[in-house]
Amino acid sequence: MERIPILRMGEFLLVTIQVDMHDRLAQALQDDLAERVVKDSAQGVLIDISSMEIVDSFMGRMIGTIAMICATLDAQTVVVGMRPAVAITLVELGIALEGVRTALNVDKGMELLVASRGKRSMA
Amino acid sequence: MKTSLLGVKLSQDNHIVLARQQAREVAGLLGFDSHDQTRIATAVSEVARDILNHTGSGEIEFSVEGQEPEQLFIVLVKSKGIGISDIKSSVGKKERPLAGLDGIDAARRLMEQFQIEQEPDGRTTVTLRKRIPHSSSKTQLDLAKISSEIARRTPKDPVEEIRQQNLELVSVLEALRHREYELTTLNQELEDTNRGVVALYAELEERAEYLKKAHEIKSRSLSEMSHELRTPINSIIAITRILLDRTDGDLTEEQEKQLGFIKSASQNLSELINNLLDLSKIEAGKTKVQATHFEVRNLFGALRSMLKPLLYGQPVDLVFEDPDGIPTIFSDEGKVSQILRNLVSNAIKFTEHGEVRVSTFLMDETQTVTFGVFDSGIGIAPEHKDLIFEEFGQVEGPLQSRFKGTGLGLPLARKLAEMLGGTISCECRPEGGSVFWFTLPVQYGEVDLAKAEAPIRTELDTMRRSVLVVEDDPATLFAYEGYLRRTAFQVIPARSVAEARELLRSVRPAAIVLDILLPDGDGWGFLSEIKHDKGTMNIPVLICSVVDEPGKAMVLGAQDYCTKPIPKEWILEKLTNLVPAAKILVIDDDPAAQYVLKKVLTGTMYSVIEASDGEEGLRLAQEEQPDIICLDLIMPGMNGFETLRLLKLDPATSHIPVIIVTSKNLDEEERRQLGQGAISILQKEGVSRMAAMEKIKEALIRVPLK
C-alpha cells in the first residue's frame, strides 16, 4: 500500500501531501507520523498541503487529530500552503482546525516551529 | 430537461477520491469558478463517504437540468445497499439519533439545494443542485462536447484496474488450477485404463496362443482319431458283407435284417469319418489340388451311376441335363465330383417326391461354369442359409430328423469349392424346394487359358538346346518358359512321368529339369530310370522340387538340386554350365559377314569365334576345339584350300566338320578337292547375305554335335 513519505529535517518532520489522499491513506499517515514523532523524538511536524485542492470534513478532522496527537507526543504541528478555496470551504463547513497552527508556506512554517522551540527551551 | 454527463461507481475507499476529482473536473468544464469547484467537489466527497460508509456501495450521476440560461448542475448520489434507517429525521438536527452523518450535513451547507429521499426498501438518494452561472450556460451541443471531453479525460483508476486485472488473473489461475487438477485426474484415469488395456492384451495373446494350440491339437487328434476309427469300421463293414454274402452259412430273415442295419449304420459312420478327415485335412492345409482336364459330360455319367442307388424307393427323378457347350474344364475332377455328390445327395435326402435336377451354365465373361442343383424338397428358411454351411449345423424339422446326415457334407463342399477358386450358395425357389449353386472357374490357377490348355506339341527349335521340364503345376511350367525365353535353351514341357517318358523316345534333350511330386508317380523313380538307361544316362538332370532331399537326388545321379521356388539365375547358370554352347569358328576376312553370322546366331546355342585369316583360323581351331568351322575360300595370305588341307592334316583338328562358305564359282576339280574335307559347300553367289545365312543354319543343323 502506498504511503505518504515523512522526511526528517533535524528536529522536525516534514510531510508533503502531493496526492489526493483517500481516507485510508490519511489514516495511515496519522499512524506513521505518530510512530515517527516518537522514534525520532521530533520537536515539530510540518504538513505541506499546497497540492491539495480539496479538503473535506473528514480530512479536516484528520489534520486536527494529527495535530492533537503530535501535541500529546510533545511536538508542534504547523500546516502550510493551504489554498484559498480550501480555506473558504473549510470555514463554510464549520471546521475550525482547532489546535492546528498554520502558515502560508514552508519557510514561514519552519520559522514558526523554530520560534516555538526556542520559546519552549527558554521556558 | 436533464442531460446526464457522467456516472461514477462507489464501492471502495478510493472511489471517493475519484468521485471528488471528477466532480471538480465537471464543475470546471461547466464554468464554475475555482472556489465553487472546490465546494462542489468537497460536497460530493462528503456525501459519497457517508453513503459508502453506511450502505456499502452506490453510484453518483452528474447531470445538467433546465434550459439556458437557467440551468442547474445536479449531483445524484444513490445508495445501492440499505443501511441508513430513518435518514430524513437524522439529517440537519443537532441531536441526531444516528451518528456519523456529518458529511451529509456538511454538503447541505456547500450546495444550493439539497434533497434526501428514501425508498420503502431502505435505499437512499441524495440530490445536490447548484445553479450554473448565467455567463457560462450551456447549449445542448456544449453539453454533448463536455460529456465526451469528460469521458476522454476520465482517469482510469489504476488501482481499480489492477484490482480488476488481479481478480481476473486469480479467477484464470483458479480455472487453470482446476483444469490442471482435471487433467491430472484424467491422466491418472488414462494410465489406469492403459494398464488395464495392456493387461488385457497380454491376456488376449495368451488366449490366442492357447486357442491356436487347442486348434492344432484338435486338427491333429481329429485326423489321427479318424484313421484309428476307420480301421475297425472297415472291418465291421467287411465282416458284415461276408455274413450277408452267406459265406459262413445261411442267415435267418431276422438276422439278415439286423445285419442290414449294422451295415447301413457303419456305412454312415464311415462316411462321417471320411468327411471329418477331409475337413481336417483341408484345415491343416494338407489337401492338394490335382488339376486335370476333364469333360463335364463324363463326370455327370459317373455321378449318375453313383447316385442312382440313393433314390431307391423314393418317387424322385434324378436328372442330369446335357452339359451342352460347356468347355473342357481344367480343375480337380475328384473334388468337383465330391462337391456335386454332396450337393445332389443332400438334395435327394430332403426331397420326398418330385425331381432333383442338375444343370450347367457357362459364364463367358467370368470364365466360370455354374452348376445348379435344383430340388423340389422342403426348401431352406432364409434364416438357416448360413447355418447349413456350418460344421454340424443342422436345421431342426420333421424331415430333417428323419434323414439325419452327418452335418458335414455342405461345409466340406464349401471348403472344397473355395480350394478350387469357386463358391457355393443356396436359395429358395419360389415354386418350392431349393437350389444350390456351385460356381467353378473353367481354369484352375492363374495360368492363362492358352498356356495351360496347350497340348505338348512344342516345335523343336533346332538352333537351341532342348530342356525337358517335367512339372505338373502349370504356373511353375509357365515360369520356366519365361526364364528361358531368348536363351540358348528351349523348354519342352511334360506334365507327368508318362508324358516325359514318351517325349524321351523322340527327343534327346540337352538337360532335364525334374519335379519330384508328380501326378503319376514320383520323380525319384523316373530319375533312376533315366540314369540306368544307356541312351539317357548322360543327360544332366536338375531336381527342382518342394521336397528337400538333395542327398537322395545326388545318390540317384542328379547333377544338381534346388528347392522351390527356383530362382531364374540358378536355373540359367546350371544349364549353361552343364550344357556348354556349341562353338563355331568362322574364318572369314569380311567383318560384315562375321557380324551378320553373329546376329543370326544370337539366342541360339551357338557361340561364335572369329578368325580373320587362315593362320589365325588354324591356331584357334587347335586352341578352342570348336564344334564346327565355317571357312571362306578367298582370303589374303593363306587361302581356304590350304587352310582346309592343314586342318585335316592336324590330328587335333581333323575331326571338326567344316562348312565352306564362298562366293567363288567352283569348278568340278575344286569341288572334288573340297568334298574330301568339307561336309557342305555353300555358294554365296546369287543369293542375298541373309539367305546365305539361312543356308548356314540348315548346314549347322545337319552337323551332329557331341
Coordinates of C-alpha atoms in Angstrom, one line a residue, chain B residues 37 267 280 359 385 440 448 472 666 688:
Chain B
Q37 CA -15.3 23.7 -7.9
Q267 CA -21.5 -97.1 -43.6
S280 CA -9.4 -81.6 -41.1
S359 CA -27.9 -78.1 -64.8
K385 CA -28.9 -70.3 -45.1
L440 CA -16.3 -73.1 -60.6
D448 CA -3.8 -68.1 -68.9
D472 CA 2.7 -80.8 -63.2
L666 CA 33.9 -73.6 -108.2
S688 CA 21.4 -62.4 -100.5

